[in-house]
Coordinates of N, CA and C in Angstrom, one line a residue:
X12 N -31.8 -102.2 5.8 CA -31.0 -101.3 5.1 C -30.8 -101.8 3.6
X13 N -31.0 -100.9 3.0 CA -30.9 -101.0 1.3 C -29.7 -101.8 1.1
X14 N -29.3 -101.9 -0.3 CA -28.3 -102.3 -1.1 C -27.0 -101.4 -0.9
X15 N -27.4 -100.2 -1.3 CA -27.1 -99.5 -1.9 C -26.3 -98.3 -0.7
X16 N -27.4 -98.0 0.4 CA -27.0 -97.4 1.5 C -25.6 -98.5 2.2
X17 N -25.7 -99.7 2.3 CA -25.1 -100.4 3.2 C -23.5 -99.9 2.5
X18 N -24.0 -100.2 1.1 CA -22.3 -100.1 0.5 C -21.6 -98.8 0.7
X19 N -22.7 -97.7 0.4 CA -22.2 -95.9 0.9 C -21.7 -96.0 1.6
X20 N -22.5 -96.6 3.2 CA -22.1 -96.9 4.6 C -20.7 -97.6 4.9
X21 N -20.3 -98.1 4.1 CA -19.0 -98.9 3.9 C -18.0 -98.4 3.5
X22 N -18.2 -97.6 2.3 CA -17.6 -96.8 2.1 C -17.1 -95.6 2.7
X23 N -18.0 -95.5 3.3 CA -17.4 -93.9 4.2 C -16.8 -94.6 5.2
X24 N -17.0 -95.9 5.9 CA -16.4 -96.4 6.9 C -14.7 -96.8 6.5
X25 N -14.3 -97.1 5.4 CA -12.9 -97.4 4.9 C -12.5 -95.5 4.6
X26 N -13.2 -94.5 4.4 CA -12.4 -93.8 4.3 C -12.0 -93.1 5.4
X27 N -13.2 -93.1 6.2 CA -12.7 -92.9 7.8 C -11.1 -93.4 8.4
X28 N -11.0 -94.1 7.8 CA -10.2 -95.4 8.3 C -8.8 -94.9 8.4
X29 N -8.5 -93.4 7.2 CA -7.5 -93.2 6.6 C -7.7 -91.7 7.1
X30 N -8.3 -91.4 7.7 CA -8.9 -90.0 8.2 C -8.1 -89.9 9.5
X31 N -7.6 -88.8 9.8 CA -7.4 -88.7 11.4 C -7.8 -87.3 11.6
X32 N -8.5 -86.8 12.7 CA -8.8 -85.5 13.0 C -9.7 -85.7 14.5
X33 N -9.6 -84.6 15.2 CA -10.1 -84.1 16.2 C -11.1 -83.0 16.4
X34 N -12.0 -82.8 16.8 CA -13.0 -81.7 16.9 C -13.3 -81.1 18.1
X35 N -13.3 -80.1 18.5 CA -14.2 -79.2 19.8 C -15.0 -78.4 19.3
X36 N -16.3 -78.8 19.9 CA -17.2 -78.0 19.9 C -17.7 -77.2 21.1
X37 N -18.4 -76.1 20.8 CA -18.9 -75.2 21.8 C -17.8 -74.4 22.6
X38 N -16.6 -74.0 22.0 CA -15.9 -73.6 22.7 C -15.9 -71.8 22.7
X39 N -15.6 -71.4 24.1 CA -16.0 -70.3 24.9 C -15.6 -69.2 24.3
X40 N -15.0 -69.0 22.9 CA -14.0 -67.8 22.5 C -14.8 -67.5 20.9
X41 N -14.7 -66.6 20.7 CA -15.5 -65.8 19.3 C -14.5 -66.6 18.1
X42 N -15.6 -67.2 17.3 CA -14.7 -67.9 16.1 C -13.7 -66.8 15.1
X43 N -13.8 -65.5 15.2 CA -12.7 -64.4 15.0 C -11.7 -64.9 15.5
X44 N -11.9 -64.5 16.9 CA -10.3 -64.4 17.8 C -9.9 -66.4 17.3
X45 N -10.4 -67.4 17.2 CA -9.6 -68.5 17.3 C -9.4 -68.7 15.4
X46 N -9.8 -68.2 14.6 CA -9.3 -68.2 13.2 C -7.7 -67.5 12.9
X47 N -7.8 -66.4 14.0 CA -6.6 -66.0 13.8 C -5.3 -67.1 13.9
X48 N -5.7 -67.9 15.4 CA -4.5 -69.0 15.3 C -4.9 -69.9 14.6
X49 N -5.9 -70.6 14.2 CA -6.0 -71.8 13.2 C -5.3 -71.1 12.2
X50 N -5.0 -69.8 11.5 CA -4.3 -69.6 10.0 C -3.3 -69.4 10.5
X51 N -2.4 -69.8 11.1 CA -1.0 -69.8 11.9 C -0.3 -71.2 11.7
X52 N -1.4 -71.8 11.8 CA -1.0 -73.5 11.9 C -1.5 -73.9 10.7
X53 N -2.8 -73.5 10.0 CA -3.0 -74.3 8.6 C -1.8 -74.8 7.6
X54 N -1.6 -76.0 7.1 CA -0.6 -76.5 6.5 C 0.5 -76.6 7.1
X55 N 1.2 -76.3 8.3 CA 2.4 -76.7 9.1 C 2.1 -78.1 9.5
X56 N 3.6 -78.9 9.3 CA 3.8 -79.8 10.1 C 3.4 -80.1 11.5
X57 N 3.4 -80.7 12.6 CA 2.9 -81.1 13.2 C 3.7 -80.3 14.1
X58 N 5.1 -80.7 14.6 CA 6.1 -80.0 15.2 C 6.4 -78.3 15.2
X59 N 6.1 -78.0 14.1 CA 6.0 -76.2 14.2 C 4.7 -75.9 14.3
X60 N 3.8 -76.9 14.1 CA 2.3 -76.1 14.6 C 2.6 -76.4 15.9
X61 N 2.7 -77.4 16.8 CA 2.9 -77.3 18.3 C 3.7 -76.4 18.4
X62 N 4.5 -75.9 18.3 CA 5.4 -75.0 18.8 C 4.6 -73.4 18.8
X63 N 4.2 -73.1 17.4 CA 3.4 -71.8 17.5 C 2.5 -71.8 18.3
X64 N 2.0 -72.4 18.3 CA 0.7 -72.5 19.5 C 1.1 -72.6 21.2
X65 N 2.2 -73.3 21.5 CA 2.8 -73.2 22.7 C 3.3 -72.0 23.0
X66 N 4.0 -71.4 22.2 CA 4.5 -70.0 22.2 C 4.1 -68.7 22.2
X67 N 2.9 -69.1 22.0 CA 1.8 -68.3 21.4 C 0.9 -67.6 22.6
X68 N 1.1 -66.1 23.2 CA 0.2 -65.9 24.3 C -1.2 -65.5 24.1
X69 N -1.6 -65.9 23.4 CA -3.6 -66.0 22.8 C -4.0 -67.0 24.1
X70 N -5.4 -67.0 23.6 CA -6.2 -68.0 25.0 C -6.4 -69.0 24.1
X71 N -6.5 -69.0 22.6 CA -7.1 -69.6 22.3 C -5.9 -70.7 21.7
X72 N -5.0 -70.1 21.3 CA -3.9 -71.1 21.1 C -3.6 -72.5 21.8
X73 N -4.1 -72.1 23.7 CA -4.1 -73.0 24.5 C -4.9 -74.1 24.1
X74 N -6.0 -74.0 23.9 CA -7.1 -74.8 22.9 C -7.3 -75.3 22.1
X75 N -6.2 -74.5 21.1 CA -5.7 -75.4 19.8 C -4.7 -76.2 19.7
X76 N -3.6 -75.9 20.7 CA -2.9 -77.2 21.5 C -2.8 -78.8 21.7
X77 N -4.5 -78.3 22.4 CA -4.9 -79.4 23.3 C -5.6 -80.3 22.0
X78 N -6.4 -79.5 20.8 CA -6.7 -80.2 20.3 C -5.7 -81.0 19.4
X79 N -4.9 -80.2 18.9 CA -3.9 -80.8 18.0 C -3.3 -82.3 18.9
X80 N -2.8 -82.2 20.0 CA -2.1 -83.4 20.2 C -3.3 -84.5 20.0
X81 N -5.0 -84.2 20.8 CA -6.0 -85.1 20.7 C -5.5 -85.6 19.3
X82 N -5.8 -85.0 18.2 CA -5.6 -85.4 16.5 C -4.9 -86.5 16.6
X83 N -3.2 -86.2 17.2 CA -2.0 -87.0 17.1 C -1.9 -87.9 18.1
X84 N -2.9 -87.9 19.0 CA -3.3 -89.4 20.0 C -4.2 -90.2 19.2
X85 N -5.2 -89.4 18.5 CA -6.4 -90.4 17.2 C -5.4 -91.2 16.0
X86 N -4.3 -90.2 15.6 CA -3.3 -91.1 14.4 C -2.5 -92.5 15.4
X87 N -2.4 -92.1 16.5 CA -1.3 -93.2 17.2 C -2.1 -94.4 17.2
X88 N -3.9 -93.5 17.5 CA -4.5 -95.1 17.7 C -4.7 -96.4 16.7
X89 N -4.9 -95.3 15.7 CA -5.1 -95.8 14.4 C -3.5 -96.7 13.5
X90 N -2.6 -95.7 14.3 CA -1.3 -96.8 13.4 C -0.2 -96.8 14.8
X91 N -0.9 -98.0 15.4 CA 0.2 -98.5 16.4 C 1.1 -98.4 16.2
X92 N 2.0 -99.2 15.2 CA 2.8 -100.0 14.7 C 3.7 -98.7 14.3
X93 N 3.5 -98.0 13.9 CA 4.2 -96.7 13.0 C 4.7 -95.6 14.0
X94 N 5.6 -95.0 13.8 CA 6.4 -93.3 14.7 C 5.5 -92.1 14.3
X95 N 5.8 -91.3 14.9 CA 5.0 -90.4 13.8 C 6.4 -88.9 13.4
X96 N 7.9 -89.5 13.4 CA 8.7 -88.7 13.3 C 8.4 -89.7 11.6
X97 N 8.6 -90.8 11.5 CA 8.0 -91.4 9.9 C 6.8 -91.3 8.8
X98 N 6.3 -90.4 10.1 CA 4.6 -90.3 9.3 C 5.0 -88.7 8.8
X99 N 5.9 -88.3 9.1 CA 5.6 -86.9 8.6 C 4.0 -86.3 8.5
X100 N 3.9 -86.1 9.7 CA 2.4 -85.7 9.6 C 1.8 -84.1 9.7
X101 N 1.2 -83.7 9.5 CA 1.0 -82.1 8.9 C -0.8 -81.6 8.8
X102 N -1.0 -80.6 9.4 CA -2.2 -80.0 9.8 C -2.7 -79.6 8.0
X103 N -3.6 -80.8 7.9 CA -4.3 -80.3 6.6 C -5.3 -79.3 6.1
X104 N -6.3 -79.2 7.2 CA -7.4 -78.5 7.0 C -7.6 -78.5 8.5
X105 N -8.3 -77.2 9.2 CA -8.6 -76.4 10.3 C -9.3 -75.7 9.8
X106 N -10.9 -76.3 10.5 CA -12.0 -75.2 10.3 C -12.6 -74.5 12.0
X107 N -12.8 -73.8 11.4 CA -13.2 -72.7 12.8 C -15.1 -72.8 12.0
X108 N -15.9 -72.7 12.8 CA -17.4 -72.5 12.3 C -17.8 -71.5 13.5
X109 N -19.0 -71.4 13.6 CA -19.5 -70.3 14.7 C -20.5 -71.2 15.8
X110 N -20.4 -71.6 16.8 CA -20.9 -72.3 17.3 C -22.7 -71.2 18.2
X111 N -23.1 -71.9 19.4 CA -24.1 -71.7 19.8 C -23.4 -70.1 20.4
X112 N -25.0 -69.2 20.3 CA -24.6 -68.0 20.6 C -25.3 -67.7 22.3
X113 N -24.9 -67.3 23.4 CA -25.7 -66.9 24.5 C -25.9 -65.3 24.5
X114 N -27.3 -64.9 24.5 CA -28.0 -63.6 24.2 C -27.8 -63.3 25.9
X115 N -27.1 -61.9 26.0 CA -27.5 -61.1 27.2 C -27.6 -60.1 27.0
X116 N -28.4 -59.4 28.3 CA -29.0 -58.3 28.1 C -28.2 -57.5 29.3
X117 N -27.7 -56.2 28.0 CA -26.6 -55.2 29.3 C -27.5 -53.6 29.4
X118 N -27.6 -52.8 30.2 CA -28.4 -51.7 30.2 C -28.4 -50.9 29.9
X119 N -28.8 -49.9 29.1 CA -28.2 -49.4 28.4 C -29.0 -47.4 28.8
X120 N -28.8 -46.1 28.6 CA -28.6 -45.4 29.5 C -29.9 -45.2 29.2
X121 N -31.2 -44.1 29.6 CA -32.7 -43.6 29.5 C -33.7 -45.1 29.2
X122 N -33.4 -45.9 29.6 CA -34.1 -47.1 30.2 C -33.8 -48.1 28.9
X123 N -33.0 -48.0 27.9 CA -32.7 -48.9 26.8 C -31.9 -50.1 27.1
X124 N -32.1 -50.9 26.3 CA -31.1 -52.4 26.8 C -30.7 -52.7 25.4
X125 N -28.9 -53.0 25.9 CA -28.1 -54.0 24.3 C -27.9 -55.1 24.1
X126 N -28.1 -55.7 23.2 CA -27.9 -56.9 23.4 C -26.4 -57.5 23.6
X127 N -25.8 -58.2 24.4 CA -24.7 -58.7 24.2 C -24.4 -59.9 23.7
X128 N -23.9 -60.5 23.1 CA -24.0 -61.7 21.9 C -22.6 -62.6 22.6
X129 N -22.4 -63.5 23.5 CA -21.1 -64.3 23.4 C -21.2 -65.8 22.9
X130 N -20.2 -65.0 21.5 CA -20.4 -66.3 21.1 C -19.4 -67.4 21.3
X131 N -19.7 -68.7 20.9 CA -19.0 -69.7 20.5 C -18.1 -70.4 19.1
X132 N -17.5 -71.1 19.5 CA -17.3 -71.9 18.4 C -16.6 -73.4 18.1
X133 N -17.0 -74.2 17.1 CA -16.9 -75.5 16.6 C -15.3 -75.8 15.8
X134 N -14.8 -75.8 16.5 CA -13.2 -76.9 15.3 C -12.8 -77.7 15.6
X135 N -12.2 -78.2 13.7 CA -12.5 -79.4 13.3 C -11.0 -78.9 13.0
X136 N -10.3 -80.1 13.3 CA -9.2 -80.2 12.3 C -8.1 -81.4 12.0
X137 N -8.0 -82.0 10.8 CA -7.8 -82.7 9.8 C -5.9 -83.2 10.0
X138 N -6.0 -84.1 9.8 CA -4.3 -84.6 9.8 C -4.3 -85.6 8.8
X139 N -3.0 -85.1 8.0 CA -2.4 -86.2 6.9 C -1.1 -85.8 6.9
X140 N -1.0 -87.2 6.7 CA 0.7 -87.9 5.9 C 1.2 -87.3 4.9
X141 N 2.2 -87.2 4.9 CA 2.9 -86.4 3.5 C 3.6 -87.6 2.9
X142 N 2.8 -88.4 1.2 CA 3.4 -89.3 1.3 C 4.7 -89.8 0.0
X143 N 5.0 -88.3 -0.6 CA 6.5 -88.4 -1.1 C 7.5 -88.0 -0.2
X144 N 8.3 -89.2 -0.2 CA 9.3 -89.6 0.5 C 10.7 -89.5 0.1
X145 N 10.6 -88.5 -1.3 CA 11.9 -88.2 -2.2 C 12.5 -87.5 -1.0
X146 N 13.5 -87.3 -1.3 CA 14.6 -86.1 -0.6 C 15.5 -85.7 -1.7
X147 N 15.6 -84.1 -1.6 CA 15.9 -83.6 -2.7 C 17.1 -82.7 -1.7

């Protein structure tokens, strides 16, 4: 390995470091219907995004649940030592993408066939520290 790659490589590895986030991929629900709840939670705290999403009678909310606490089990691992009522921690970025599509074929009436399309989708979502500590 180069010079030059190794240091990149190192680089991304220290910023990782400071990264906390969780991802599901391939999941069973049209990246429509699960954007609706990711913009419900984008930029909320940790504690009122869990809450909307618990409260929340979507399918997909259930999913974004499970991921969010994953996120906030990846921050615990990363800072033992620390609370996370001290970390003030807060849903930064939540991306919804379009994951793998399964093509079926439904029948359609004088011998025609539709396609039926169910798709998938990929999210990613991002957790940071809020790190002014004023109180106003």
């Amino acid at each position: 390995m180069g010079v030059r790659k190794r240091e990149r490589a190192e680089a991304i590895k220290e910023a990782k470091k400071t990264l906390y986030f969780a991802k599901l991929n391939n999941c069973p629900t049209s990246p429509r219907k699960m954007r609706l709840m990711a913009d419900l939670v984008r930029g909320e705290k940790i504690d009122k995004a869990l809450n909307i999403l618990r409260f929340s009678s979507k399918e997909s909310s259930r999913k974004l649940e499970k991921l969010l606490l994953s996120a906030i089990a990846n921050w615990q691992q990363k800072n033992e030592d620390a609370s996370i009522e001290d970390a003030d921690l807060f849903v930064k970025e939540i991306r919804v993408d379009g994951g793998t599509m399964l093509k079926r074929l439904r029948p359609a009436p004088q011998g025609r066939a539709h396609r039926i399309r169910k798709r998938s989708n990929h999210v990613t979502l991002v957790l940071a520290a809020n790190d002014n500590t004023q109180s106003n």
